[in-house]
Amino acid sequence: MESATSWIHSLLFFSFIIASLHLLDRLIISSKLTTDQNIQLIKKQPQLPLHFNSDGTFKILQVADMHYGNGMVTRCRDVLESEFNYCSDLNTTQFLRKMIEIENPDLIVFTGDNIFGASATDAAESLFEVFAPAIESEIPWAAVLGNHDQESTMNREELMYLISLMDYSVSQTFPSTKVTSDPVKQQPITNIDGFGNYNLEVWGAPGSYFSNSSILNLYFLDSGDRAVVNGVRTYNWIRESQLSWLHDISKRYQVNTITGTALAFHVHDLGQWKNADQSVESSLPMMHPALAFFHIPIPEIRQGPIKDIVGTDREYVACSSVNSGVLKTFVSMGDVKAVFIGHDHTNDFCGNLEGIWFCYGGCFGYHGYGVAGWPRRARVIQAELGKGKELWMGVEKIRTWKRLDDGVLTKFDEQVLWDRQSLAWKYQD
């Protein structure tokens, strides 16, 4: 009798456990794991759209070539024994935290080779460690892929999809149609080569005339990994479908006239913005500037001539043998003022090609190859607004600088990449 009672109690207990687990799954676990795009209970969303600050600035931290492996057990490359007692991926993480603290950027951009596939046992785990400082900061961040990211346990599409789902990420696997302001109703454009082609808008400062419209556009492109051309291995390249999409996006943002109660940029005002109370047309075509980000440099950087170099040109440019017309496309678009790349770790220079600046980030990660005694580094880009009589106006200047992981985060190689006032003087002359 006692054994029968014990058996009944055990059955009731196990039934209770099973029922509780089922209820837990239905109410909590399943709802959070749903693939329904209308339910986003896991990802912590960044505040969008991106905006200029009330001081008229928008700052971007570029992180190039982190080459993250397995954390503490992944040793550094090309460092002096006198520099560290023990050096690993955690030094890369510490450098990123220090850069975020000192610069307090509005956007963090990772320009590829975020993980070094051959050293990353689990791609997802390594990615979470790579982006942890950005996520902890709650600052919006974006990423593109390099040529090494997919060499671990995930392909390129899986990598970008995971990156797009992480907290505070503004990355996208595919660009979206903009038929509606509701992101949920936007449809991905999937007939474009690569994974990680997308654009981000940066709206004007709060309370300004441009507070509800984009005045700085950020283009992100997948430059691929490896390819074979005529039986010869080479690096991949940005394809025609990507350039066609980018050209269409650029045309959407280009504004040649402003009508109605409007703002005009007049050459005769020597580069100062002027508020108009009636319908006006700008005597200088008003095109909002754009910046582009991808990993592998284009062949024109190797072929040259590249002018006005600021920084270190130490390494032969490793690019594709195929010239797909990226520079030609950028020139025809007219809005791209600067391009930010990685890949060649010991180059950190900015150089000018046909009026467009191409800037290396310099190697950020300690597991990436470098030069012993040459500190890891990061690039910062800052866009600055022009000031009207009372309110902030459109973008007037774009500048950049770098910092070293040398103990004091030395700031160096400051330069202006674009200045609307200089453009106004040029047209006036």
Tab-separated table of C-alpha atoms in Angstrom:
chain	number	residue	atom	x	y	z
A	1	MET	CA	0.000	0.000	0.000
A	2	GLU	CA	2.771	2.402	0.918
A	3	SER	CA	4.615	1.635	-2.325
A	4	ALA	CA	1.443	2.313	-4.345
A	5	THR	CA	0.970	5.663	-2.555
A	6	SER	CA	4.631	6.546	-3.146
A	7	TRP	CA	4.244	5.679	-6.822
A	8	ILE	CA	1.180	7.915	-7.126
A	9	HIS	CA	2.998	10.807	-5.418
A	10	SER	CA	5.954	10.378	-7.764
A	11	LEU	CA	3.665	10.363	-10.788
A	12	LEU	CA	1.914	13.516	-9.610
A	13	PHE	CA	5.267	15.198	-8.950
A	14	PHE	CA	6.617	14.382	-12.405
A	15	SER	CA	3.346	15.471	-13.992
A	16	PHE	CA	3.642	18.786	-12.170
A	17	ILE	CA	7.239	19.227	-13.390
A	18	ILE	CA	6.279	18.472	-16.998
A	19	ALA	CA	3.296	20.833	-16.862
A	20	SER	CA	5.454	23.597	-15.354
A	21	LEU	CA	8.121	23.192	-18.042
A	22	HIS	CA	5.468	23.271	-20.755
A	23	LEU	CA	3.961	26.446	-19.318
A	24	LEU	CA	7.402	28.035	-19.018
A	25	ASP	CA	8.127	27.191	-22.632
A	26	ARG	CA	4.815	28.568	-23.890
A	27	LEU	CA	4.862	31.796	-21.901
A	28	ILE	CA	8.538	32.744	-21.854
A	29	ILE	CA	11.006	30.722	-23.881
A	30	SER	CA	9.050	30.210	-27.115
A	31	SER	CA	7.928	33.823	-27.250
A	32	LYS	CA	11.517	35.037	-27.019
A	33	LEU	CA	12.814	32.594	-29.596
A	34	THR	CA	10.114	33.311	-32.157
A	35	THR	CA	11.206	34.228	-35.678
A	36	ASP	CA	8.266	36.598	-36.074
A	37	GLN	CA	9.857	39.918	-37.052
A	38	ASN	CA	7.062	41.791	-35.287
A	39	ILE	CA	8.285	40.517	-31.908
A	40	GLN	CA	11.719	41.731	-30.890
A	41	LEU	CA	12.043	40.822	-27.236
A	42	ILE	CA	15.699	39.902	-27.224
A	43	LYS	CA	17.568	42.598	-29.106
A	44	LYS	CA	18.104	45.913	-27.348
A	45	GLN	CA	17.424	48.460	-30.026
A	46	PRO	CA	19.593	51.541	-30.585
A	47	GLN	CA	17.945	54.919	-30.737
A	48	LEU	CA	17.228	55.607	-34.394
A	49	PRO	CA	17.547	57.487	-36.581
A	50	LEU	CA	21.115	58.502	-35.911
A	51	HIS	CA	21.347	62.228	-35.141
A	52	PHE	CA	23.960	64.940	-34.963
A	53	ASN	CA	24.489	66.179	-31.423
A	54	SER	CA	23.366	69.507	-30.050
A	55	ASP	CA	26.991	70.703	-30.349
A	56	GLY	CA	26.840	70.147	-34.132
A	57	THR	CA	29.053	67.049	-34.299
A	58	PHE	CA	28.707	63.402	-35.215
A	59	LYS	CA	31.665	61.164	-34.365
A	60	ILE	CA	32.510	57.717	-35.737
A	61	LEU	CA	35.090	55.322	-34.317
A	62	GLN	CA	36.525	53.021	-37.001
A	63	VAL	CA	37.778	49.646	-35.761
A	64	ALA	CA	39.744	47.835	-38.460
A	65	ASP	CA	41.025	44.250	-38.396
A	66	MET	CA	40.410	43.077	-34.837
A	67	HIS	CA	41.363	39.514	-35.886
A	68	TYR	CA	39.791	38.109	-32.734
A	69	GLY	CA	40.324	34.440	-31.922
A	70	ASN	CA	39.419	32.664	-28.694
A	71	GLY	CA	40.006	35.391	-26.148
A	72	MET	CA	42.561	34.909	-23.402
A	73	VAL	CA	44.178	31.842	-24.988
A	74	THR	CA	44.801	33.572	-28.347
A	75	ARG	CA	48.251	35.107	-28.226
A	76	CYS	CA	49.256	38.430	-29.764
A	77	ARG	CA	51.353	38.699	-32.881
A	78	ASP	CA	54.205	41.099	-33.639
A	79	VAL	CA	54.593	42.707	-30.231
A	80	LEU	CA	57.750	43.274	-28.227
A	81	GLU	CA	58.313	41.057	-25.194
A	82	SER	CA	59.086	44.207	-23.238
A	83	GLU	CA	55.615	45.638	-23.945
A	84	PHE	CA	53.445	43.059	-22.150
A	85	ASN	CA	53.760	40.397	-19.507
A	86	TYR	CA	51.105	38.418	-21.355
A	87	CYS	CA	49.289	39.603	-24.480
A	88	SER	CA	46.099	38.115	-25.930
A	89	ASP	CA	42.785	39.029	-27.532
A	90	LEU	CA	41.871	40.619	-24.213
A	91	ASN	CA	44.343	43.402	-25.004
A	92	THR	CA	42.274	44.137	-28.115
A	93	THR	CA	39.126	44.266	-25.975
A	94	GLN	CA	40.804	46.586	-23.486
A	95	PHE	CA	41.955	48.905	-26.289
A	96	LEU	CA	38.408	49.133	-27.634
A	97	ARG	CA	37.024	49.969	-24.208
A	98	LYS	CA	39.618	52.718	-23.790
A	99	MET	CA	38.838	54.184	-27.211
A	100	ILE	CA	35.122	54.240	-26.486
A	101	GLU	CA	35.749	55.947	-23.162
A	102	ILE	CA	38.072	58.660	-24.475
A	103	GLU	CA	36.225	59.457	-27.712
A	104	ASN	CA	32.601	58.712	-26.733
A	105	PRO	CA	31.616	58.158	-30.377
A	106	ASP	CA	28.086	58.370	-31.745
A	107	LEU	CA	28.653	55.308	-33.934
A	108	ILE	CA	31.249	52.516	-33.898
A	109	VAL	CA	32.090	50.965	-37.272
A	110	PHE	CA	33.915	47.651	-37.596
A	111	THR	CA	35.439	47.400	-41.085
A	112	GLY	CA	36.024	43.674	-41.406
A	113	ASP	CA	38.222	40.790	-40.279
A	114	ASN	CA	36.444	41.132	-36.983
A	115	ILE	CA	37.385	37.554	-36.193
A	116	PHE	CA	40.309	35.562	-37.546
A	117	GLY	CA	38.530	32.425	-38.638
A	118	ALA	CA	41.492	30.077	-38.368
A	119	SER	CA	41.888	30.987	-34.678
A	120	ALA	CA	38.204	31.176	-33.740
A	121	THR	CA	36.861	27.805	-32.593
A	122	ASP	CA	33.272	29.079	-32.450
A	123	ALA	CA	32.439	32.031	-34.711
A	124	ALA	CA	29.360	33.114	-32.760
A	125	GLU	CA	31.140	33.059	-29.411
A	126	SER	CA	34.064	35.050	-30.813
A	127	LEU	CA	31.721	37.618	-32.382
A	128	PHE	CA	29.982	38.220	-29.078
A	129	GLU	CA	33.376	38.846	-27.476
A	130	VAL	CA	34.450	41.144	-30.329
A	131	PHE	CA	31.425	43.391	-30.045
A	132	ALA	CA	30.985	43.171	-26.257
A	133	PRO	CA	32.539	46.609	-25.497
A	134	ALA	CA	30.291	48.270	-28.087
A	135	ILE	CA	27.216	46.508	-26.734
A	136	GLU	CA	28.117	47.382	-23.134
A	137	SER	CA	28.486	51.045	-24.112
A	138	GLU	CA	24.949	51.047	-25.612
A	139	ILE	CA	26.341	53.043	-28.547
A	140	PRO	CA	24.951	52.141	-31.991
A	141	TRP	CA	27.426	50.109	-33.991
A	142	ALA	CA	27.738	48.775	-37.520
A	143	ALA	CA	29.927	46.150	-39.135
A	144	VAL	CA	30.983	44.762	-42.482
A	145	LEU	CA	32.873	41.546	-43.136
A	146	GLY	CA	36.464	41.067	-44.218
A	147	ASN	CA	38.126	38.157	-45.971
A	148	HIS	CA	38.785	36.114	-42.800
A	149	ASP	CA	35.484	36.283	-40.892
A	150	GLN	CA	33.877	33.285	-42.620
A	151	GLU	CA	36.830	30.922	-42.049
A	152	SER	CA	35.455	29.626	-38.749
A	153	THR	CA	32.079	27.912	-38.221
A	154	MET	CA	29.635	30.267	-40.010
A	155	ASN	CA	29.276	31.429	-43.600
A	156	ARG	CA	29.047	35.095	-44.550
A	157	GLU	CA	25.271	35.275	-44.612
A	158	GLU	CA	25.011	33.607	-41.199
A	159	LEU	CA	27.639	35.980	-39.792
A	160	MET	CA	25.877	39.116	-40.982
A	161	TYR	CA	22.498	37.834	-39.833
A	162	LEU	CA	23.833	37.196	-36.348
A	163	ILE	CA	25.570	40.589	-36.265
A	164	SER	CA	22.323	42.305	-37.282
A	165	LEU	CA	20.504	40.674	-34.339
A	166	MET	CA	22.964	41.749	-31.649
A	167	ASP	CA	22.129	44.455	-29.126
A	168	TYR	CA	22.482	48.035	-30.413
A	169	SER	CA	23.622	46.831	-33.848
A	170	VAL	CA	22.444	48.858	-36.847
A	171	SER	CA	24.001	46.385	-39.284
A	172	GLN	CA	21.931	44.737	-42.003
A	173	THR	CA	22.387	41.532	-43.958
A	174	PHE	CA	20.628	43.030	-46.979
A	175	PRO	CA	19.607	46.585	-47.822
A	176	SER	CA	15.922	47.386	-47.486
A	177	THR	CA	13.387	49.062	-49.670
A	178	LYS	CA	12.215	52.347	-48.239
A	179	VAL	CA	8.553	52.271	-49.115
A	180	THR	CA	7.523	53.030	-45.570
A	181	SER	CA	8.967	54.592	-42.452
A	182	ASP	CA	8.080	51.425	-40.513
A	183	PRO	CA	11.220	49.199	-40.447
A	184	VAL	CA	9.081	46.078	-39.943
A	185	LYS	CA	7.307	46.680	-43.268
A	186	GLN	CA	10.469	47.325	-45.255
A	187	GLN	CA	11.405	44.504	-47.574
A	188	PRO	CA	15.003	43.256	-47.931
A	189	ILE	CA	16.628	43.514	-51.355
A	190	THR	CA	18.212	40.104	-51.811
A	191	ASN	CA	19.319	40.222	-55.463
A	192	ILE	CA	22.565	42.048	-54.654
A	193	ASP	CA	25.934	40.328	-54.407
A	194	GLY	CA	27.341	39.884	-50.926
A	195	PHE	CA	26.066	40.190	-47.379
A	196	GLY	CA	26.316	43.456	-45.489
A	197	ASN	CA	25.397	46.039	-48.130
A	198	TYR	CA	23.304	48.755	-46.502
A	199	ASN	CA	23.094	52.481	-45.850
A	200	LEU	CA	22.500	54.508	-42.711
A	201	GLU	CA	21.122	58.014	-42.448
A	202	VAL	CA	22.368	60.616	-40.000
A	203	TRP	CA	19.797	63.323	-39.372
A	204	GLY	CA	20.447	66.918	-38.378
A	205	ALA	CA	20.862	68.284	-34.864
A	206	PRO	CA	17.813	68.447	-32.562
A	207	GLY	CA	15.821	71.619	-33.116
A	208	SER	CA	17.599	72.484	-36.359
A	209	TYR	CA	16.015	72.869	-39.790
A	210	PHE	CA	17.351	69.425	-40.720
A	211	SER	CA	16.375	67.634	-37.506
A	212	ASN	CA	13.947	65.392	-39.410
A	213	SER	CA	15.961	64.658	-42.535
A	214	SER	CA	19.210	62.958	-43.453
A	215	ILE	CA	22.191	65.226	-44.055
A	216	LEU	CA	24.992	62.654	-43.872
A	217	ASN	CA	24.749	59.252	-45.492
A	218	LEU	CA	26.845	56.231	-44.582
A	219	TYR	CA	27.323	53.472	-47.150
A	220	PHE	CA	28.441	49.971	-46.167
A	221	LEU	CA	29.618	47.450	-48.760
A	222	ASP	CA	30.684	43.811	-48.719
A	223	SER	CA	34.033	43.577	-50.519
A	224	GLY	CA	34.001	39.778	-50.261
A	225	ASP	CA	36.816	37.386	-49.428
A	226	ARG	CA	38.654	35.352	-52.070
A	227	ALA	CA	38.057	34.633	-55.749
A	228	VAL	CA	39.686	32.843	-58.675
A	229	VAL	CA	40.177	34.723	-61.963
A	230	ASN	CA	41.515	32.795	-64.958
A	231	GLY	CA	42.774	30.100	-62.616
A	232	VAL	CA	44.627	32.565	-60.390
A	233	ARG	CA	43.613	33.239	-56.790
A	234	THR	CA	42.928	36.862	-55.955
A	235	TYR	CA	40.898	38.902	-53.513
A	236	ASN	CA	37.244	39.481	-54.232
A	237	TRP	CA	35.773	42.784	-55.364
A	238	ILE	CA	32.661	44.950	-55.095
A	239	ARG	CA	30.305	43.771	-57.830
A	240	GLU	CA	28.209	45.586	-60.415
A	241	SER	CA	24.940	44.830	-58.604
A	242	GLN	CA	26.284	46.487	-55.464
A	243	LEU	CA	27.441	49.571	-57.350
A	244	SER	CA	24.126	49.859	-59.179
A	245	TRP	CA	22.230	49.704	-55.877
A	246	LEU	CA	24.583	52.269	-54.336
A	247	HIS	CA	24.189	54.648	-57.268
A	248	ASP	CA	20.396	54.475	-56.929
A	249	ILE	CA	20.595	55.133	-53.178
A	250	SER	CA	22.857	58.128	-53.780
A	251	LYS	CA	20.492	59.635	-56.330
A	252	ARG	CA	17.672	59.410	-53.817
A	253	TYR	CA	19.543	61.649	-51.382
A	254	GLN	CA	20.977	64.185	-53.757
A	255	VAL	CA	19.151	67.498	-53.541
A	256	ASN	CA	19.919	70.043	-56.219
A	257	THR	CA	17.305	72.630	-55.317
A	258	ILE	CA	15.374	73.523	-52.179
A	259	THR	CA	11.970	75.062	-52.678
A	260	GLY	CA	9.177	76.272	-50.452
A	261	THR	CA	10.049	77.687	-47.029
A	262	ALA	CA	13.634	76.635	-47.412
A	263	LEU	CA	17.297	76.942	-46.721
A	264	ALA	CA	19.870	77.878	-49.299
A	265	PHE	CA	23.612	77.702	-49.461
A	266	HIS	CA	24.831	80.800	-51.294
A	267	VAL	CA	28.268	81.247	-52.776
A	268	HIS	CA	28.004	84.964	-52.129
A	269	ASP	CA	27.666	84.296	-48.399
A	270	LEU	CA	31.228	82.885	-48.451
A	271	GLY	CA	30.139	79.487	-47.322
A	272	GLN	CA	27.679	80.578	-44.636
A	273	TRP	CA	24.254	79.048	-44.511
A	274	LYS	CA	21.398	81.499	-45.029
A	275	ASN	CA	17.787	81.195	-43.947
A	276	ALA	CA	15.244	82.140	-46.593
A	277	ASP	CA	11.634	83.062	-45.854
A	278	GLN	CA	10.402	82.433	-49.369
A	279	SER	CA	10.839	80.043	-52.232
A	280	VAL	CA	14.480	80.017	-53.267
A	281	GLU	CA	16.920	77.989	-55.257
A	282	SER	CA	20.473	77.323	-54.235
A	283	SER	CA	23.028	78.927	-56.500
A	284	LEU	CA	25.350	76.037	-55.606
A	285	PRO	CA	23.954	72.501	-55.984
A	286	MET	CA	23.310	71.250	-52.492
A	287	MET	CA	24.443	67.659	-52.161
A	288	HIS	CA	24.627	66.122	-48.731
A	289	PRO	CA	27.985	64.376	-48.230
A	290	ALA	CA	28.420	60.641	-47.747
A	291	LEU	CA	31.064	58.318	-46.314
A	292	ALA	CA	31.701	54.724	-47.396
A	293	PHE	CA	33.033	51.751	-45.418
A	294	PHE	CA	34.331	48.386	-46.639
A	295	HIS	CA	37.284	46.079	-46.049
A	296	ILE	CA	39.443	45.332	-49.111
A	297	PRO	CA	41.069	48.313	-50.877
A	298	ILE	CA	40.366	48.992	-54.544
A	299	PRO	CA	43.042	48.560	-57.270
A	300	GLU	CA	43.330	52.323	-57.888
A	301	ILE	CA	44.977	52.746	-54.493
A	302	ARG	CA	47.770	50.475	-55.690
A	303	GLN	CA	47.890	51.911	-59.220
A	304	GLY	CA	47.732	55.557	-58.164
A	305	PRO	CA	48.607	58.241	-58.404
A	306	ILE	CA	47.307	58.754	-54.892
A	307	LYS	CA	47.970	62.275	-53.658
A	308	ASP	CA	48.422	64.227	-50.435
A	309	ILE	CA	49.181	61.189	-48.291
A	310	VAL	CA	48.898	61.724	-44.540
A	311	GLY	CA	50.087	58.784	-42.447
A	312	THR	CA	52.176	55.664	-42.993
A	313	ASP	CA	52.332	53.931	-46.392
A	314	ARG	CA	54.314	50.890	-45.317
A	315	GLU	CA	52.685	47.940	-47.042
A	316	TYR	CA	51.988	46.850	-50.625
A	317	VAL	CA	48.276	47.272	-51.331
A	318	ALA	CA	46.614	43.835	-51.332
A	319	CYS	CA	43.574	44.145	-53.574
A	320	SER	CA	41.710	42.294	-56.299
A	321	SER	CA	43.154	41.866	-59.769
A	322	VAL	CA	39.717	42.930	-61.044
A	323	ASN	CA	38.869	46.615	-61.307
A	324	SER	CA	35.085	46.759	-61.053
A	325	GLY	CA	34.809	50.551	-61.320
A	326	VAL	CA	34.276	51.483	-57.674
A	327	LEU	CA	36.217	54.753	-57.956
A	328	LYS	CA	34.473	55.661	-61.196
A	329	THR	CA	31.099	55.040	-59.556
A	330	PHE	CA	31.962	57.130	-56.502
A	331	VAL	CA	33.139	60.008	-58.692
A	332	SER	CA	29.954	59.893	-60.767
A	333	MET	CA	27.800	59.851	-57.631
A	334	GLY	CA	29.446	62.988	-56.336
A	335	ASP	CA	28.431	62.660	-52.699
A	336	VAL	CA	31.117	60.290	-51.364
A	337	LYS	CA	33.826	62.457	-49.789
A	338	ALA	CA	35.835	59.770	-47.980
A	339	VAL	CA	36.146	55.982	-47.903
A	340	PHE	CA	37.385	53.979	-44.908
A	341	ILE	CA	39.004	50.569	-45.364
A	342	GLY	CA	41.188	48.008	-43.601
A	343	HIS	CA	42.924	44.810	-44.734
A	344	ASP	CA	46.507	46.123	-45.070
A	345	HIS	CA	47.445	46.254	-41.402
A	346	THR	CA	50.576	48.369	-41.547
A	347	ASN	CA	49.053	51.086	-43.708
A	348	ASP	CA	47.254	53.814	-41.801
A	349	PHE	CA	47.326	56.655	-44.326
A	350	CYS	CA	44.713	58.817	-45.995
A	351	GLY	CA	45.325	59.580	-49.663
A	352	ASN	CA	43.328	61.401	-52.316
A	353	LEU	CA	42.127	59.767	-55.529
A	354	GLU	CA	40.254	62.048	-57.938
A	355	GLY	CA	38.939	64.209	-55.115
A	356	ILE	CA	37.909	61.351	-52.820
A	357	TRP	CA	39.903	60.433	-49.723
A	358	PHE	CA	40.701	56.779	-49.076
A	359	CYS	CA	41.723	56.158	-45.489
A	360	TYR	CA	43.087	53.044	-43.816
A	361	GLY	CA	42.090	52.358	-40.245
A	362	GLY	CA	45.419	50.809	-39.270
A	363	CYS	CA	45.424	47.478	-37.466
A	364	PHE	CA	43.396	47.506	-34.242
A	365	GLY	CA	43.643	43.887	-33.110
A	366	TYR	CA	46.588	42.265	-31.370
A	367	HIS	CA	46.132	38.900	-33.081
A	368	GLY	CA	46.465	40.512	-36.499
A	369	TYR	CA	49.911	40.811	-38.048
A	370	GLY	CA	51.720	44.100	-37.531
A	371	VAL	CA	55.171	45.456	-36.826
A	372	ALA	CA	56.749	44.893	-33.423
A	373	GLY	CA	57.126	48.225	-31.688
A	374	TRP	CA	54.492	49.869	-33.923
A	375	PRO	CA	51.465	50.336	-31.635
A	376	ARG	CA	47.977	49.212	-32.617
A	377	ARG	CA	45.778	52.111	-33.637
A	378	ALA	CA	42.271	53.328	-34.369
A	379	ARG	CA	40.793	56.011	-36.603
A	380	VAL	CA	38.162	58.573	-35.643
A	381	ILE	CA	35.994	60.483	-38.127
A	382	GLN	CA	34.029	63.556	-37.126
A	383	ALA	CA	31.439	65.413	-39.210
A	384	GLU	CA	30.682	68.985	-38.159
A	385	LEU	CA	27.696	71.169	-38.975
A	386	GLY	CA	27.738	74.713	-40.228
A	387	LYS	CA	26.092	77.359	-38.081
A	388	GLY	CA	23.402	79.716	-39.276
A	389	LYS	CA	22.438	82.848	-37.418
A	390	GLU	CA	20.738	80.820	-34.722
A	391	LEU	CA	20.521	77.165	-35.685
A	392	TRP	CA	22.758	74.384	-36.919
A	393	MET	CA	22.545	73.762	-40.639
A	394	GLY	CA	24.003	71.065	-42.934
A	395	VAL	CA	27.393	69.361	-42.812
A	396	GLU	CA	30.203	71.854	-43.302
A	397	LYS	CA	33.344	69.887	-42.484
A	398	ILE	CA	34.600	66.313	-42.156
A	399	ARG	CA	37.824	65.676	-40.268
A	400	THR	CA	39.751	62.643	-39.033
A	401	TRP	CA	42.521	61.658	-36.645
A	402	LYS	CA	44.028	58.507	-35.148
A	403	ARG	CA	44.978	57.267	-31.687
A	404	LEU	CA	47.650	54.822	-30.587
A	405	ASP	CA	47.359	52.144	-27.936
A	406	ASP	CA	50.549	53.423	-26.333
A	407	GLY	CA	49.380	53.912	-22.758
A	408	VAL	CA	48.234	57.501	-23.243
A	409	LEU	CA	46.186	57.049	-26.441
A	410	THR	CA	48.279	59.557	-28.366
A	411	LYS	CA	46.234	61.554	-30.880
A	412	PHE	CA	47.968	62.236	-34.195
A	413	ASP	CA	47.620	62.897	-37.935
A	414	GLU	CA	44.658	65.245	-37.627
A	415	GLN	CA	43.405	66.420	-41.018
A	416	VAL	CA	40.367	67.905	-42.745
A	417	LEU	CA	38.947	65.615	-45.426
A	418	TRP	CA	36.207	67.899	-46.724
A	419	ASP	CA	35.190	71.495	-46.169
A	420	ARG	CA	32.102	73.066	-47.732
A	421	GLN	CA	33.510	76.556	-47.272
A	422	SER	CA	36.518	75.654	-49.402
A	423	LEU	CA	34.069	74.388	-52.008
A	424	ALA	CA	32.228	77.705	-51.905
A	425	TRP	CA	35.463	79.635	-52.497
A	426	LYS	CA	36.283	77.321	-55.379
A	427	TYR	CA	32.940	78.030	-57.065
A	428	GLN	CA	33.237	81.741	-56.385
A	429	ASP	CA	36.636	81.866	-58.064
